[in-house]
């Protein structure tokens, strides 16, 4: 056995510690993937008003389901007064030209917060749903409205632009402002809001009930399809927003643990 103190010290010396890694390197985020269920739902909902529109176009004055439309309209008789009239008037304003202040205010809010992708998504989806889908079907079908509507209406009863706008706005707000954990409640409330809008349009004799179903499906389908297309870009922007919020809190980065030194 060697009695050399240098040899004994070299055998008992601790192994050198690996240098600490820099804490500023974060693991890469997984890209947001498009959900096929959103695409399928959007296509199915958009296909419904298109298919109904082709059926109505063969005979706009008397489609195969005109009997059901007439029966529902008979249930929407008077008197048209009281709280129901107030609710219907508010919803008529909300879905009309004056109601554009709601999506416009949302657009301004997104621009102020520098959420450029979300603002572009809102603007493009709103134009696509209302100008392309709804107005395109109105000109394609050109169905006459019920007699003696109680509010001012434009041409073409199919589909309901008010119902489409309500469903589209529900999808857009849910996609942009509602956290994923709370969306189930939002969808339920949005469905009730859209159904109330559908009722108001028939109560005012502005649409047939089939027009409102087609409008709600068209609006929701257009919103879901636009959401599916823009999901990756919206996900990247949401991650950047979270990073900015974290940096704005001013929390200092944790200091690295001291490296042990052999003596």
mmCIF file of C-alpha atoms in Angstrom:
data_model
loop_
_atom_site.group_PDB
_atom_site.id
_atom_site.type_symbol
_atom_site.label_atom_id
_atom_site.label_comp_id
_atom_site.label_asym_id
_atom_site.label_seq_id
_atom_site.Cartn_x
_atom_site.Cartn_y
_atom_site.Cartn_z
ATOM 1 C CA UNK A 1 0.000 0.000 0.000
ATOM 2 C CA UNK A 2 1.343 3.375 -0.931
ATOM 3 C CA UNK A 3 1.896 5.914 1.841
ATOM 4 C CA UNK A 4 2.174 8.832 -0.547
ATOM 5 C CA UNK A 5 -0.149 11.610 0.813
ATOM 6 C CA UNK A 6 -0.583 13.024 -2.644
ATOM 7 C CA UNK A 7 -1.972 9.712 -3.879
ATOM 8 C CA UNK A 8 -4.406 9.429 -0.952
ATOM 9 C CA UNK A 9 -5.658 12.988 -1.515
ATOM 10 C CA UNK A 10 -6.283 12.357 -5.211
ATOM 11 C CA UNK A 11 -8.309 9.254 -4.398
ATOM 12 C CA UNK A 12 -10.541 10.997 -1.844
ATOM 13 C CA UNK A 13 -11.032 14.262 -3.756
ATOM 14 C CA UNK A 14 -14.649 14.834 -4.868
ATOM 15 C CA UNK A 15 -15.461 14.608 -8.534
ATOM 16 C CA UNK A 16 -15.679 17.941 -10.318
ATOM 17 C CA UNK A 17 -19.223 19.288 -10.480
ATOM 18 C CA UNK A 18 -20.720 19.917 -13.908
ATOM 19 C CA UNK A 19 -21.270 23.591 -14.673
ATOM 20 C CA UNK A 20 -24.790 24.835 -14.107
ATOM 21 C CA UNK A 21 -26.883 25.336 -17.193
ATOM 22 C CA UNK A 22 -28.179 28.759 -17.965
ATOM 23 C CA UNK A 23 -31.745 29.196 -16.770
ATOM 24 C CA UNK A 24 -32.741 31.410 -19.694
ATOM 25 C CA UNK A 25 -33.244 28.537 -22.124
ATOM 26 C CA UNK A 26 -36.894 27.399 -22.104
ATOM 27 C CA UNK A 27 -38.169 24.165 -23.613
ATOM 28 C CA UNK A 28 -39.795 24.741 -26.994
ATOM 29 C CA UNK A 29 -43.562 24.983 -26.944
ATOM 30 C CA UNK A 30 -45.545 22.428 -28.828
ATOM 31 C CA UNK A 31 -47.325 23.984 -31.804
ATOM 32 C CA UNK A 32 -51.086 24.344 -31.601
ATOM 33 C CA UNK A 33 -52.689 21.739 -33.812
ATOM 34 C CA UNK A 34 -55.944 22.136 -35.663
ATOM 35 C CA UNK A 35 -58.668 19.994 -34.155
ATOM 36 C CA UNK A 36 -60.436 17.852 -36.771
ATOM 37 C CA UNK A 37 -63.655 17.967 -34.747
ATOM 38 C CA UNK A 38 -63.883 21.731 -35.222
ATOM 39 C CA UNK A 39 -63.425 21.331 -38.980
ATOM 40 C CA UNK A 40 -66.043 18.577 -39.223
ATOM 41 C CA UNK A 41 -68.576 20.556 -37.174
ATOM 42 C CA UNK A 42 -67.969 23.686 -39.251
ATOM 43 C CA UNK A 43 -68.409 21.877 -42.553
ATOM 44 C CA UNK A 44 -71.546 20.072 -41.407
ATOM 45 C CA UNK A 45 -73.119 23.272 -40.112
ATOM 46 C CA UNK A 46 -72.267 25.130 -43.306
ATOM 47 C CA UNK A 47 -73.566 22.273 -45.425
ATOM 48 C CA UNK A 48 -76.985 22.412 -43.739
ATOM 49 C CA UNK A 49 -78.025 25.907 -44.949
ATOM 50 C CA UNK A 50 -76.499 25.277 -48.360
ATOM 51 C CA UNK A 51 -78.526 22.080 -48.768
ATOM 52 C CA UNK A 52 -81.709 23.706 -47.493
ATOM 53 C CA UNK A 53 -81.082 26.678 -49.756
ATOM 54 C CA UNK A 54 -80.896 24.461 -52.830
ATOM 55 C CA UNK A 55 -84.188 22.853 -51.822
ATOM 56 C CA UNK A 56 -85.905 26.197 -51.244
ATOM 57 C CA UNK A 57 -84.535 27.606 -54.487
ATOM 58 C CA UNK A 58 -86.613 25.126 -56.512
ATOM 59 C CA UNK A 59 -89.805 26.725 -55.220
ATOM 60 C CA UNK A 60 -89.086 29.705 -52.936
ATOM 61 C CA UNK A 61 -92.777 30.411 -52.277
ATOM 62 C CA UNK A 62 -93.683 26.846 -51.279
ATOM 63 C CA UNK A 63 -90.744 24.642 -50.244
ATOM 64 C CA UNK A 64 -91.461 21.106 -48.931
ATOM 65 C CA UNK A 65 -91.445 22.279 -45.302
ATOM 66 C CA UNK A 66 -93.683 25.306 -45.836
ATOM 67 C CA UNK A 67 -96.445 23.644 -43.822
ATOM 68 C CA UNK A 68 -94.244 23.487 -40.724
ATOM 69 C CA UNK A 69 -93.215 27.105 -41.266
ATOM 70 C CA UNK A 70 -96.861 28.197 -41.526
ATOM 71 C CA UNK A 71 -97.794 26.279 -38.381
ATOM 72 C CA UNK A 72 -95.002 27.865 -36.367
ATOM 73 C CA UNK A 73 -95.879 31.331 -37.651
ATOM 74 C CA UNK A 74 -99.487 30.827 -36.532
ATOM 75 C CA UNK A 75 -98.212 30.195 -32.999
ATOM 76 C CA UNK A 76 -96.359 33.528 -33.149
ATOM 77 C CA UNK A 77 -99.587 35.534 -33.367
ATOM 78 C CA UNK A 78 -100.499 38.512 -31.227
ATOM 79 C CA UNK A 79 -100.861 40.440 -29.179
ATOM 80 C CA UNK A 80 -97.358 41.748 -29.844
ATOM 81 C CA UNK A 81 -96.869 43.874 -26.761
ATOM 82 C CA UNK A 82 -95.496 43.714 -23.239
ATOM 83 C CA UNK A 83 -92.065 42.378 -22.225
ATOM 84 C CA UNK A 84 -91.890 40.121 -25.265
ATOM 85 C CA UNK A 85 -92.075 43.134 -27.532
ATOM 86 C CA UNK A 86 -89.264 44.812 -25.598
ATOM 87 C CA UNK A 87 -87.004 41.743 -25.849
ATOM 88 C CA UNK A 88 -87.739 41.354 -29.558
ATOM 89 C CA UNK A 89 -87.028 45.055 -30.173
ATOM 90 C CA UNK A 90 -83.662 44.860 -28.395
ATOM 91 C CA UNK A 91 -82.659 41.758 -30.357
ATOM 92 C CA UNK A 92 -83.820 43.369 -33.598
ATOM 93 C CA UNK A 93 -81.515 46.306 -32.872
ATOM 94 C CA UNK A 94 -78.665 43.997 -31.826
ATOM 95 C CA UNK A 95 -78.761 42.029 -35.067
ATOM 96 C CA UNK A 96 -79.350 45.010 -37.344
ATOM 97 C CA UNK A 97 -76.902 47.537 -38.766
ATOM 98 C CA UNK A 98 -76.685 49.369 -35.428
ATOM 99 C CA UNK A 99 -75.629 46.161 -33.743
ATOM 100 C CA UNK A 100 -72.287 46.247 -35.523
ATOM 101 C CA UNK A 101 -71.040 48.356 -32.612
ATOM 102 C CA UNK A 102 -70.554 45.156 -30.583
ATOM 103 C CA UNK A 103 -68.067 43.430 -32.924
ATOM 104 C CA UNK A 104 -66.533 46.826 -33.710
ATOM 105 C CA UNK A 105 -65.904 47.471 -30.008
ATOM 106 C CA UNK A 106 -64.355 44.019 -29.714
ATOM 107 C CA UNK A 107 -62.135 44.776 -32.703
ATOM 108 C CA UNK A 108 -60.958 48.044 -31.134
ATOM 109 C CA UNK A 109 -60.228 46.229 -27.869
ATOM 110 C CA UNK A 110 -58.047 43.687 -29.639
ATOM 111 C CA UNK A 111 -56.180 46.402 -31.533
ATOM 112 C CA UNK A 112 -55.530 48.374 -28.341
ATOM 113 C CA UNK A 113 -54.084 45.239 -26.772
ATOM 114 C CA UNK A 114 -51.885 44.722 -29.854
ATOM 115 C CA UNK A 115 -53.493 41.373 -30.626
ATOM 116 C CA UNK A 116 -53.122 41.780 -34.370
ATOM 117 C CA UNK A 117 -53.772 38.154 -35.289
ATOM 118 C CA UNK A 118 -56.951 38.044 -33.210
ATOM 119 C CA UNK A 119 -58.152 41.309 -34.735
ATOM 120 C CA UNK A 120 -57.548 40.009 -38.245
ATOM 121 C CA UNK A 121 -59.307 36.766 -37.393
ATOM 122 C CA UNK A 122 -62.339 38.634 -36.025
ATOM 123 C CA UNK A 123 -62.551 40.978 -39.014
ATOM 124 C CA UNK A 124 -62.116 38.251 -41.616
ATOM 125 C CA UNK A 125 -64.487 35.760 -39.990
ATOM 126 C CA UNK A 126 -67.169 38.412 -39.487
ATOM 127 C CA UNK A 127 -67.024 39.483 -43.118
ATOM 128 C CA UNK A 128 -66.935 35.890 -44.354
ATOM 129 C CA UNK A 129 -69.922 34.812 -42.268
ATOM 130 C CA UNK A 130 -72.133 37.836 -42.939
ATOM 131 C CA UNK A 131 -71.164 39.060 -46.403
ATOM 132 C CA UNK A 132 -70.154 35.859 -48.171
ATOM 133 C CA UNK A 133 -72.230 33.097 -46.589
ATOM 134 C CA UNK A 134 -75.425 34.871 -45.507
ATOM 135 C CA UNK A 135 -75.718 37.415 -48.292
ATOM 136 C CA UNK A 136 -74.630 34.845 -50.866
ATOM 137 C CA UNK A 137 -77.428 32.497 -49.803
ATOM 138 C CA UNK A 138 -79.948 35.346 -49.734
ATOM 139 C CA UNK A 139 -79.228 36.222 -53.356
ATOM 140 C CA UNK A 140 -79.086 32.571 -54.395
ATOM 141 C CA UNK A 141 -82.435 31.578 -52.822
ATOM 142 C CA UNK A 142 -84.412 34.881 -52.732
ATOM 143 C CA UNK A 143 -87.225 33.460 -50.608
ATOM 144 C CA UNK A 144 -90.169 35.774 -49.883
ATOM 145 C CA UNK A 145 -90.693 36.774 -46.264
ATOM 146 C CA UNK A 146 -93.849 36.241 -44.207
ATOM 147 C CA UNK A 147 -96.620 38.735 -44.814
ATOM 148 C CA UNK A 148 -96.770 41.912 -42.756
ATOM 149 C CA UNK A 149 -93.477 41.838 -40.813
ATOM 150 C CA UNK A 150 -93.476 44.045 -37.741
ATOM 151 C CA UNK A 151 -90.018 45.522 -38.430
ATOM 152 C CA UNK A 152 -88.218 46.867 -41.450
ATOM 153 C CA UNK A 153 -86.627 44.084 -43.485
ATOM 154 C CA UNK A 154 -84.558 43.776 -46.628
ATOM 155 C CA UNK A 155 -84.830 41.298 -49.480
ATOM 156 C CA UNK A 156 -84.537 37.568 -49.042
ATOM 157 C CA UNK A 157 -85.912 35.680 -46.065
ATOM 158 C CA UNK A 158 -83.496 32.736 -46.266
ATOM 159 C CA UNK A 159 -81.349 32.559 -44.178
ATOM 160 C CA UNK A 160 -81.883 34.799 -41.160
ATOM 161 C CA UNK A 161 -79.049 37.283 -40.911
ATOM 162 C CA UNK A 162 -79.895 38.051 -37.271
ATOM 163 C CA UNK A 163 -79.658 34.395 -36.247
ATOM 164 C CA UNK A 164 -76.451 33.975 -38.239
ATOM 165 C CA UNK A 165 -74.870 37.037 -36.652
ATOM 166 C CA UNK A 166 -75.783 35.867 -33.148
ATOM 167 C CA UNK A 167 -74.309 32.389 -33.632
ATOM 168 C CA UNK A 168 -71.208 33.763 -35.340
ATOM 169 C CA UNK A 169 -70.551 36.253 -32.540
ATOM 170 C CA UNK A 170 -70.918 33.506 -29.931
ATOM 171 C CA UNK A 171 -68.244 31.422 -31.668
ATOM 172 C CA UNK A 172 -65.851 34.345 -32.184
ATOM 173 C CA UNK A 173 -66.051 35.590 -28.600
ATOM 174 C CA UNK A 174 -65.662 32.039 -27.307
ATOM 175 C CA UNK A 175 -62.575 31.523 -29.422
ATOM 176 C CA UNK A 176 -60.902 34.828 -28.529
ATOM 177 C CA UNK A 177 -61.900 35.803 -24.998
ATOM 178 C CA UNK A 178 -63.244 32.787 -23.118
ATOM 179 C CA UNK A 179 -60.698 30.444 -21.450
ATOM 180 C CA UNK A 180 -60.916 26.845 -22.553
ATOM 181 C CA UNK A 181 -61.941 25.701 -19.060
ATOM 182 C CA UNK A 182 -65.028 27.933 -19.151
ATOM 183 C CA UNK A 183 -66.152 27.401 -22.716
ATOM 184 C CA UNK A 184 -68.749 24.750 -21.905
ATOM 185 C CA UNK A 185 -70.784 27.264 -19.936
ATOM 186 C CA UNK A 186 -70.234 29.850 -22.654
ATOM 187 C CA UNK A 187 -71.510 27.505 -25.371
ATOM 188 C CA UNK A 188 -74.647 26.746 -23.355
ATOM 189 C CA UNK A 189 -75.345 30.424 -22.753
ATOM 190 C CA UNK A 190 -74.569 31.234 -26.379
ATOM 191 C CA UNK A 191 -76.973 28.555 -27.602
ATOM 192 C CA UNK A 192 -79.747 30.018 -25.424
ATOM 193 C CA UNK A 193 -78.987 33.495 -26.763
ATOM 194 C CA UNK A 194 -79.115 32.259 -30.359
ATOM 195 C CA UNK A 195 -82.394 30.406 -29.759
ATOM 196 C CA UNK A 196 -83.878 33.577 -28.291
ATOM 197 C CA UNK A 197 -82.789 35.485 -31.376
ATOM 198 C CA UNK A 198 -84.406 32.829 -33.590
ATOM 199 C CA UNK A 199 -87.647 33.130 -31.637
ATOM 200 C CA UNK A 200 -87.649 36.927 -31.898
ATOM 201 C CA UNK A 201 -87.309 36.867 -35.684
ATOM 202 C CA UNK A 202 -90.347 34.626 -36.061
ATOM 203 C CA UNK A 203 -92.312 36.498 -33.356
ATOM 204 C CA UNK A 204 -91.786 39.678 -35.383
ATOM 205 C CA UNK A 205 -92.905 37.829 -38.552
ATOM 206 C CA UNK A 206 -89.604 38.754 -40.166
ATOM 207 C CA UNK A 207 -88.587 35.156 -40.949
ATOM 208 C CA UNK A 208 -89.864 31.633 -41.261
ATOM 209 C CA UNK A 209 -88.615 29.272 -38.580
ATOM 210 C CA UNK A 210 -86.579 27.315 -41.159
ATOM 211 C CA UNK A 211 -84.799 30.567 -42.078
ATOM 212 C CA UNK A 212 -83.616 30.979 -38.503
ATOM 213 C CA UNK A 213 -82.312 27.413 -38.237
ATOM 214 C CA UNK A 214 -80.400 27.894 -41.486
ATOM 215 C CA UNK A 215 -79.036 31.241 -40.303
ATOM 216 C CA UNK A 216 -77.832 29.911 -36.957
ATOM 217 C CA UNK A 217 -76.129 26.966 -38.660
ATOM 218 C CA UNK A 218 -74.501 29.252 -41.241
ATOM 219 C CA UNK A 219 -73.123 31.639 -38.613
ATOM 220 C CA UNK A 220 -71.807 28.921 -36.325
ATOM 221 C CA UNK A 221 -70.335 26.967 -39.233
ATOM 222 C CA UNK A 222 -68.544 29.991 -40.665
ATOM 223 C CA UNK A 223 -67.095 30.841 -37.257
ATOM 224 C CA UNK A 224 -65.889 27.295 -36.575
ATOM 225 C CA UNK A 225 -64.304 26.972 -40.009
ATOM 226 C CA UNK A 226 -62.452 30.272 -39.604
ATOM 227 C CA UNK A 227 -61.351 29.213 -36.109
ATOM 228 C CA UNK A 228 -59.975 25.934 -37.437
ATOM 229 C CA UNK A 229 -58.015 27.728 -40.159
ATOM 230 C CA UNK A 230 -56.505 30.306 -37.790
ATOM 231 C CA UNK A 231 -55.950 28.086 -34.723
ATOM 232 C CA UNK A 232 -52.115 27.807 -35.049
ATOM 233 C CA UNK A 233 -51.640 31.557 -35.479
ATOM 234 C CA UNK A 234 -54.046 32.325 -32.621
ATOM 235 C CA UNK A 235 -52.196 29.858 -30.385
ATOM 236 C CA UNK A 236 -48.820 31.458 -31.098
ATOM 237 C CA UNK A 237 -50.211 34.898 -30.365
ATOM 238 C CA UNK A 238 -51.769 33.695 -27.096
ATOM 239 C CA UNK A 239 -48.365 32.343 -26.021
ATOM 240 C CA UNK A 240 -46.717 35.696 -26.782
ATOM 241 C CA UNK A 241 -49.397 37.490 -24.768
ATOM 242 C CA UNK A 242 -48.729 35.223 -21.781
ATOM 243 C CA UNK A 243 -45.001 35.897 -22.080
ATOM 244 C CA UNK A 244 -45.574 39.660 -22.111
ATOM 245 C CA UNK A 245 -47.791 39.442 -19.056
ATOM 246 C CA UNK A 246 -45.157 37.419 -17.234
ATOM 247 C CA UNK A 247 -42.457 39.956 -18.080
ATOM 248 C CA UNK A 248 -44.704 42.839 -17.020
ATOM 249 C CA UNK A 249 -45.019 41.477 -13.493
ATOM 250 C CA UNK A 250 -41.327 42.273 -12.923
ATOM 251 C CA UNK A 251 -40.619 39.049 -11.065
ATOM 252 C CA UNK A 252 -36.836 38.485 -10.972
ATOM 253 C CA UNK A 253 -35.436 35.337 -12.494
ATOM 254 C CA UNK A 254 -34.443 32.718 -9.936
ATOM 255 C CA UNK A 255 -30.727 32.743 -9.150
ATOM 256 C CA UNK A 256 -28.777 29.620 -10.079
ATOM 257 C CA UNK A 257 -27.750 27.356 -7.245
ATOM 258 C CA UNK A 258 -24.118 27.849 -6.116
ATOM 259 C CA UNK A 259 -21.632 25.354 -7.505
ATOM 260 C CA UNK A 260 -19.853 23.425 -4.734
ATOM 261 C CA UNK A 261 -16.116 24.050 -4.655
ATOM 262 C CA UNK A 262 -13.653 21.394 -3.521
ATOM 263 C CA UNK A 263 -11.159 22.496 -0.940
#
